[in-house]
Each structure stands twice: as C-alpha cells, then as structure tokens.
Coordinates of C-alpha atoms in Angstrom, one line a residue:
Chain A
M1 CA 91.1 78.8 115.8
D2 CA 89.3 81.1 113.2
V3 CA 91.1 84.2 115.3
F4 CA 94.7 82.7 115.9
A5 CA 96.3 84.3 113.7
Y6 CA 95.1 87.4 114.1
L7 CA 95.6 87.7 117.7
V8 CA 99.3 86.1 117.4
A9 CA 99.5 89.9 115.1
A10 CA 97.9 91.6 118.0
W11 CA 100.1 89.9 120.4
I12 CA 103.5 90.7 118.9
F13 CA 102.4 94.3 117.9
L14 CA 101.8 94.5 121.8
A15 CA 105.2 92.8 122.7
G16 CA 107.3 95.5 120.2
C17 CA 105.4 98.4 122.1
Y18 CA 106.0 97.0 125.1
G19 CA 109.8 96.8 124.7
L20 CA 109.6 100.5 123.1
A21 CA 107.8 101.7 126.2
T22 CA 110.0 100.1 128.8
S23 CA 113.4 100.4 126.1
R24 CA 116.6 101.6 127.9
D25 CA 118.4 101.6 125.1
L26 CA 117.9 103.0 121.4
I27 CA 119.1 100.3 119.7
H28 CA 117.0 98.2 121.3
A29 CA 114.0 100.9 120.7
V30 CA 114.9 100.3 116.7
G31 CA 114.6 96.3 117.4
C32 CA 111.2 96.7 119.3
L33 CA 110.2 99.1 116.2
S34 CA 110.8 96.5 114.2
V35 CA 108.6 93.9 115.8
C36 CA 106.4 96.1 116.0
Q37 CA 106.4 95.9 112.0
S38 CA 106.5 92.3 111.5
A39 CA 103.0 92.3 113.1
T40 CA 101.7 93.7 109.9
Y41 CA 103.2 91.4 108.0
V42 CA 101.7 88.5 110.4
L43 CA 98.2 90.2 109.8
L44 CA 98.8 91.2 106.0
L45 CA 99.5 87.5 105.5
A46 CA 96.5 86.3 107.8
V47 CA 94.0 88.3 105.7
G48 CA 95.3 87.0 102.7
Y49 CA 95.4 83.2 103.4
R50 CA 92.7 80.7 101.9
D51 CA 92.4 77.4 103.0
G52 CA 93.7 74.9 100.5
A53 CA 95.3 77.3 98.5
T54 CA 98.6 77.9 97.2
A55 CA 101.1 80.6 96.1
P56 CA 99.8 83.1 93.0
V57 CA 102.6 82.1 91.1
F58 CA 101.5 80.3 87.8
S59 CA 104.6 79.1 86.1
D60 CA 104.4 75.7 87.6
L61 CA 100.4 76.2 88.1
E62 CA 97.9 75.5 85.3
P63 CA 95.8 78.6 86.2
G64 CA 92.4 77.8 87.6
A65 CA 93.7 74.3 88.6
R66 CA 93.8 75.2 92.3
P67 CA 92.7 78.5 94.4
V68 CA 95.2 80.7 95.4
V69 CA 96.1 83.3 98.0
D70 CA 95.3 86.8 97.8
P71 CA 98.6 88.2 96.0
V72 CA 97.3 91.6 96.8
V73 CA 98.3 91.6 100.2
Q74 CA 101.2 89.7 99.1
A75 CA 102.7 92.7 97.4
L76 CA 101.6 94.7 100.4
A77 CA 104.1 92.9 102.4
L78 CA 107.1 93.2 99.9
T79 CA 106.2 97.2 100.5
D80 CA 106.1 96.8 103.9
V81 CA 109.5 94.7 104.2
V82 CA 111.3 97.3 102.1
V83 CA 109.8 100.5 104.2
G84 CA 110.9 98.7 107.2
A85 CA 114.1 98.3 106.3
T86 CA 115.0 101.8 105.2
V87 CA 113.2 102.9 108.2
T88 CA 115.7 100.9 110.5
A89 CA 118.4 101.8 108.4
L90 CA 117.5 105.6 109.2
L91 CA 117.1 105.3 112.7
L92 CA 119.9 103.3 113.4
A93 CA 122.0 106.1 111.4
L94 CA 120.5 108.7 113.8
V95 CA 121.5 106.7 117.0
V96 CA 125.2 106.4 115.7
Q97 CA 124.8 110.5 115.3
V98 CA 123.2 110.6 118.9
S99 CA 125.7 108.0 120.3
K100 CA 128.5 110.1 119.0
R101 CA 126.8 113.8 120.1
H102 CA 126.0 112.9 123.2
G103 CA 128.3 109.9 124.3
T104 CA 124.8 107.3 125.4
V105 CA 122.1 105.6 123.6
D106 CA 119.5 105.5 126.9
P107 CA 116.6 107.6 125.6
D108 CA 116.5 109.0 129.6
E109 CA 119.7 110.8 129.6
L110 CA 118.7 112.3 126.7
S111 CA 116.4 115.2 127.9
E112 CA 119.1 118.0 128.1
L113 CA 119.0 119.9 125.4
R114 CA 122.4 120.7 124.1
G115 CA 123.5 123.5 121.2
Chain B
M1 CA 108.1 111.0 134.0
S2 CA 109.5 108.6 136.6
P3 CA 109.8 104.9 135.9
R4 CA 106.2 104.0 138.4
T5 CA 104.2 106.4 136.6
R6 CA 105.2 105.3 133.0
A7 CA 105.1 101.6 133.9
W8 CA 101.4 102.3 135.2
L9 CA 100.6 104.6 131.7
V10 CA 102.4 101.8 129.9
A11 CA 100.0 99.2 131.8
V12 CA 96.6 101.1 131.5
G13 CA 96.9 102.3 127.3
G14 CA 98.4 98.9 126.8
S15 CA 95.6 97.1 128.0
G16 CA 93.4 99.3 126.4
L17 CA 94.7 98.9 123.0
A18 CA 95.0 95.0 123.8
A19 CA 91.1 94.7 124.3
L20 CA 90.4 97.2 121.4
L21 CA 92.7 94.9 118.8
V22 CA 91.2 91.6 120.0
A23 CA 87.7 92.9 119.8
A24 CA 88.6 94.5 116.3
C25 CA 90.3 90.4 115.3
F26 CA 86.5 89.0 115.9
G27 CA 85.3 91.6 113.2
L28 CA 87.9 90.9 110.9
P29 CA 86.5 88.0 107.6
E30 CA 87.3 84.8 108.5
F31 CA 90.7 83.4 108.5
G32 CA 91.1 81.3 105.4
G33 CA 88.2 82.5 104.0
D34 CA 86.9 82.2 100.0
S35 CA 85.9 86.1 99.5
H36 CA 89.4 87.7 98.2
P37 CA 87.4 89.9 95.5
Y38 CA 90.2 92.1 95.0
G39 CA 93.0 89.4 95.0
D40 CA 90.8 87.2 92.3
R41 CA 90.6 89.9 89.7
A42 CA 94.6 90.8 90.4
V43 CA 95.0 87.3 89.2
E44 CA 93.2 87.9 86.1
A45 CA 94.3 91.2 85.2
S46 CA 97.9 89.2 85.8
L47 CA 97.2 86.8 83.5
A48 CA 95.7 89.2 81.2
H49 CA 99.0 90.4 80.7
R50 CA 101.0 87.1 80.7
T51 CA 102.5 87.5 83.8
A52 CA 103.3 84.2 85.8
N53 CA 104.3 85.6 88.7
T54 CA 100.8 87.6 90.4
I55 CA 102.8 89.6 92.9
A56 CA 105.3 90.7 90.1
S57 CA 102.5 91.9 88.1
V58 CA 100.8 93.7 91.0
N59 CA 104.0 95.4 92.1
F60 CA 105.0 96.9 88.7
D61 CA 101.8 96.5 86.6
Q62 CA 98.6 97.3 88.5
R63 CA 100.4 99.4 91.0
A64 CA 103.4 100.3 89.8
F65 CA 103.1 103.8 90.5
D66 CA 102.8 102.6 94.5
T67 CA 105.7 101.0 94.0
L68 CA 107.4 104.4 92.3
G69 CA 106.3 105.7 95.9
E70 CA 108.1 102.7 97.6
L71 CA 111.4 103.4 95.5
T72 CA 111.6 107.2 96.6
I73 CA 111.3 106.1 100.3
L74 CA 114.2 104.1 99.4
F75 CA 116.2 106.7 97.6
A76 CA 115.6 109.7 100.3
A77 CA 116.0 106.9 103.5
V78 CA 119.6 106.3 101.9
L79 CA 120.4 110.1 101.4
G80 CA 119.2 110.7 104.6
C81 CA 121.8 108.1 105.8
V82 CA 124.5 109.1 103.9
V83 CA 124.0 112.5 104.8
L84 CA 123.7 111.4 108.8
L85 CA 126.8 109.3 108.5
R86 CA 129.5 111.4 107.1
Q87 CA 132.7 112.4 108.4
T88 CA 132.4 115.6 110.7
R89 CA 134.9 118.0 111.5
D90 CA 136.4 116.5 114.5
E91 CA 136.8 113.0 112.7
H92 CA 139.3 111.4 110.6
R93 CA 140.0 108.6 108.8
A94 CA 142.0 106.2 109.5
R95 CA 143.0 103.4 106.9
P96 CA 141.9 99.6 108.0
R97 CA 144.4 97.5 108.8
P98 CA 144.7 94.4 106.6
A99 CA 143.2 91.3 108.4
E100 CA 143.7 87.9 109.3
V101 CA 141.1 85.7 108.1
D102 CA 140.9 81.8 108.8
P103 CA 141.8 80.1 105.6
P104 CA 138.2 77.8 105.7
V105 CA 136.6 80.8 106.0
R106 CA 138.1 82.9 103.1
R107 CA 137.6 79.5 100.9
Y108 CA 134.3 79.4 101.9
A109 CA 133.3 82.6 101.1
L110 CA 135.1 83.1 98.2
L111 CA 133.5 80.0 96.8
V112 CA 130.2 81.4 97.8
L113 CA 130.4 85.2 96.8
P114 CA 129.7 84.0 92.8
V115 CA 127.1 82.1 93.4
A116 CA 125.5 84.2 96.0
L117 CA 125.8 87.1 93.0
L118 CA 124.5 84.9 90.2
T119 CA 121.6 83.7 92.4
G120 CA 120.9 87.2 92.9
L121 CA 120.9 88.2 89.2
Y122 CA 118.6 85.2 88.8
V123 CA 115.9 86.3 91.1
V124 CA 115.8 89.9 89.5
A125 CA 115.6 88.3 85.8
H126 CA 113.3 85.7 86.8
G127 CA 110.6 87.8 88.8
Q128 CA 107.9 88.0 86.7
L129 CA 107.9 84.3 86.7
S130 CA 108.9 82.8 90.0
P131 CA 108.8 84.1 93.6
G132 CA 111.6 87.1 93.5
G133 CA 111.9 90.1 91.7
G134 CA 113.6 93.3 92.2
F135 CA 113.7 93.8 95.7
Q136 CA 114.6 90.2 96.4
G137 CA 117.3 89.7 94.0
G138 CA 119.0 93.4 94.8
V139 CA 119.6 92.5 98.4
V140 CA 120.9 89.2 97.8
A141 CA 123.4 90.5 94.8
A142 CA 124.4 93.5 97.3
T143 CA 125.2 91.5 99.9
A144 CA 127.0 88.6 98.1
L145 CA 129.4 91.4 97.1
H146 CA 130.1 91.8 100.9
L147 CA 131.0 88.1 101.3
L148 CA 134.5 89.5 100.0
Y149 CA 134.7 91.9 103.5
L150 CA 134.0 88.2 105.5
G151 CA 136.3 86.2 103.2
A152 CA 139.5 88.9 102.5
D153 CA 139.0 92.2 104.7
Y154 CA 137.9 95.6 103.9
R155 CA 140.4 97.2 102.1
A156 CA 139.3 94.1 99.5
L157 CA 136.3 95.2 99.8
E158 CA 136.8 99.1 99.1
R159 CA 138.2 98.1 95.6
V160 CA 135.5 96.3 94.0
R161 CA 133.1 98.8 95.6
P162 CA 133.7 102.1 94.5
V163 CA 130.6 103.9 96.5
G164 CA 130.5 107.1 94.5
L165 CA 129.6 104.7 91.0
Y166 CA 126.8 102.7 93.3
E167 CA 125.6 106.0 94.5
V168 CA 125.3 107.3 90.9
G169 CA 124.3 103.9 90.0
D170 CA 120.8 104.4 92.4
A171 CA 119.9 107.3 90.7
V172 CA 120.3 106.5 87.3
A173 CA 118.1 103.3 88.5
V174 CA 115.2 105.3 89.7
S175 CA 115.3 107.2 86.8
A176 CA 115.4 104.5 84.3
Y177 CA 112.2 103.4 86.3
L178 CA 110.6 107.4 85.6
V179 CA 111.3 106.6 81.8
T180 CA 109.5 103.5 81.3
G181 CA 106.7 105.5 82.9
V182 CA 107.1 108.6 80.9
A183 CA 107.8 106.5 77.9
A184 CA 104.0 104.9 78.2
L185 CA 102.4 108.4 78.8
L186 CA 104.5 109.3 75.0
G187 CA 102.9 106.0 73.8
G188 CA 99.1 107.5 74.5
A189 CA 98.5 105.8 77.3
A190 CA 98.5 106.3 81.3
F191 CA 101.7 106.9 83.5
L192 CA 103.6 103.2 84.0
A193 CA 100.9 101.7 82.3
N194 CA 101.8 98.6 80.7
T195 CA 100.9 99.1 77.3
L196 CA 104.4 99.8 76.1
L197 CA 105.6 96.3 74.7
P198 CA 103.9 93.3 73.9
H199 CA 103.2 91.2 76.4
G200 CA 104.7 87.9 74.9
T201 CA 104.3 84.4 75.6
F202 CA 103.4 83.1 78.8
N203 CA 106.1 82.0 82.0
T204 CA 109.1 83.1 79.3
L205 CA 111.8 85.4 80.3
S206 CA 110.5 88.2 78.1
S207 CA 106.7 88.1 79.0
G208 CA 104.8 90.9 81.1
G209 CA 105.6 93.4 79.2
T210 CA 107.1 96.2 80.9
V211 CA 107.1 94.4 84.1
P212 CA 110.8 93.0 83.9
L213 CA 112.5 96.4 82.5
L214 CA 110.8 97.7 85.9
N215 CA 111.7 94.8 88.2
A216 CA 115.4 95.1 86.5
A217 CA 115.5 98.9 87.6
V218 CA 114.0 98.2 91.1
G219 CA 116.7 95.6 91.3
M220 CA 119.6 97.6 90.1
E221 CA 118.1 100.2 92.7
V222 CA 118.4 98.3 95.6
A223 CA 121.4 96.7 95.2
C224 CA 122.9 100.1 94.7
A225 CA 121.4 101.2 97.8
V226 CA 122.2 98.5 99.9
V227 CA 125.6 98.8 98.9
V228 CA 125.7 102.2 99.6
L229 CA 123.8 102.1 103.1
L230 CA 126.0 99.3 104.4
A231 CA 129.2 101.0 102.8
R232 CA 127.9 104.2 105.2
F233 CA 127.8 101.8 108.2
L234 CA 131.0 99.9 107.7
D235 CA 132.8 103.4 107.3
Q236 CA 131.6 104.4 110.9
A237 CA 132.6 100.8 112.1
V238 CA 136.0 100.7 110.2
E239 CA 137.3 103.8 109.0
I240 CA 135.6 106.7 110.8
E241 CA 137.3 107.4 114.1
E242 CA 137.3 110.6 116.3
E243 CA 140.6 112.7 116.5
S244 CA 142.0 112.0 119.9
G245 CA 142.2 115.0 122.1
T246 CA 139.6 117.0 121.3

C-alpha cells in the first residue's frame, strides 16, 4: 500500500502517453496531454502527504496542535494547474487555426507542407 | 510511419518507461512519512509572517519570485491566444442573433451570477486566511460573468464585457505585482521581499504583509486573462465566420 499512490500517478501518466501516441484527433491529443499533467498533481500531493495530517491552513487550527501536510508541494500543484490551463488554452487556439487552414484535425493527414 | 510500426514503438517505449517509473516509485520516500523538512520550515516561516494559509505564504511570500514567472507564463499564453485567434482577412464578423433561453435557465443564471461573482471576490480577499487565493478566486469571478451568456445571450455578455478594458486590466495587474516587488527593493530589501507592510494580527484580513496585495494583483490578472481567453474562443465560435465563396 505504501507505493500505491505513486503507482496511480505513473498509471495516469502512461494512460495519457498512450492516448497521445494513438490519437487521431488533435483535440483528443490536447485532452490526453491534460491527463498526463494530472498525473503530476497526484504525484505531488502523494509526496507531500503525512499520516493523520490536515491542511496547512491555520485560520481554524492552533499551530502545532496537529501535524499538517507539506505546503510546498501543494503550492507547486497550484502552479502546475495554472501552467496546465494556459498550455491547454494555447494548444486549443493552435488547433482552431490548424482546423481552419487545413480542414482537418487528424494529425496523420497533416503531413504535407503547405506554404 | 505505418500505424503498425508506431504501435510497436509505443509498446516498446511505453513498457520501458513503465518499468522505470515503477522502479522509481519504490525508491521514493515512504508515502505518508513524517519527514518533510521543507514543509516544516515553510510552516514556520509562514507563521513568523503571520500568514494563516501557508500555501498563500509559500506562493506570495517565500516563492513570490516564482509566482511572477507563473504570471508571466499566463500573460504570454493569453497574448499568444489573442494573436492566434484574431480575425483573418478571409473572415468577417457576423452579428450574433438574439437567442431564446428557457425561463428557468435564465432565472437560475441571473440569480447565481451575483452570488458567484461575490464568491470569487471573497476567495481572492481571504486568500491569506483560508484555502483559495488570487488564482482560484480569479477563475471563479471570470466564469461568473459568463453565466450571462448562459442565462441571456452573447450580446448581453458583450455589453458587460468590453474585452479591450480587460486586456488593459490584465497588463495593469501584472505591473502591480512588479511594482510591489520594486517597492520592496526601494525599501532596502530584496525584490518581492515581504518587508514593505507590517505583518498585522494573525488570522485577520490585513495580516500577512504584502501577501494580500499580491493576491489581489494575481486575482485581477487571472480574472482578466480568463475573460480575454474565453472571449477569443467564443468569438471564434459565435461571431467570426468564413467569407462565403472564397
């Protein structure tokens, strides 16, 4: 059970990679990239977990009364979410343009060069 | 490359990667373990600056410079989307038609809109006290505005959402973050160091020194960025049409 959370993160990452490699649709590929990224959330939060601990927020908790989970990885997960969302937006904008210029979003049909 | 070769390549590479990942999982520190040296020090530093939400303290005090980088990524991504999704020469803008909305949907959307907007602002304002902050609250506030698109129609949304103003707001918010950092520099401390303001009383709205200020700047930036992004995508879907016959 000790490594279960880490294995879940690895599994999610590999599932996303499989989707990316076999994707026939660019929007589907962008979704798969988000799946890959969500593996990092699981990994970060698993690394920061501490048995019997609570959230590192002291507005309703006496400091030192209970152990808290690692706040550094939670802040990293927040950064991760923001960067993930912006990358997804940028990639979807690219897909919109690809679809307009080439009339397709299948990566296999996009092999020819067009000036 | 034929689909068959690619499938083989993916299978070989994927199983190799899977083996390495599983091996790495067994080498990681024990799940739920008690040794979190950085976490313990972050909590101490956060309490020393009287910030109740340690994550806000990590983001806007201890790692404020990294958050500036994060803001820059967001800003650059919005800029990229604006450039990619502009209207091209062979397209024209069609005025969106007024849409019929079912009365229950309209009532519910208009009822929830002010509540959602207020929730967003609350989450931004209490970022240094309770879970939340500029990033989360900014997204809530920005999406709250778009309830108007669900409850009324695109023209109603366009009336409350002059995109140009939000683009300016986005830039102003990033500048405000920078100016707060430079102000610390002028005060004789390091860039973005939390020495500018008194740290206040623990667990009150004004505690945490510059953390609430930076939170507000980030909240404004994220809200404006999300509004601009969604506006560009909605323009593509609703307004911009290809020129017929070209």
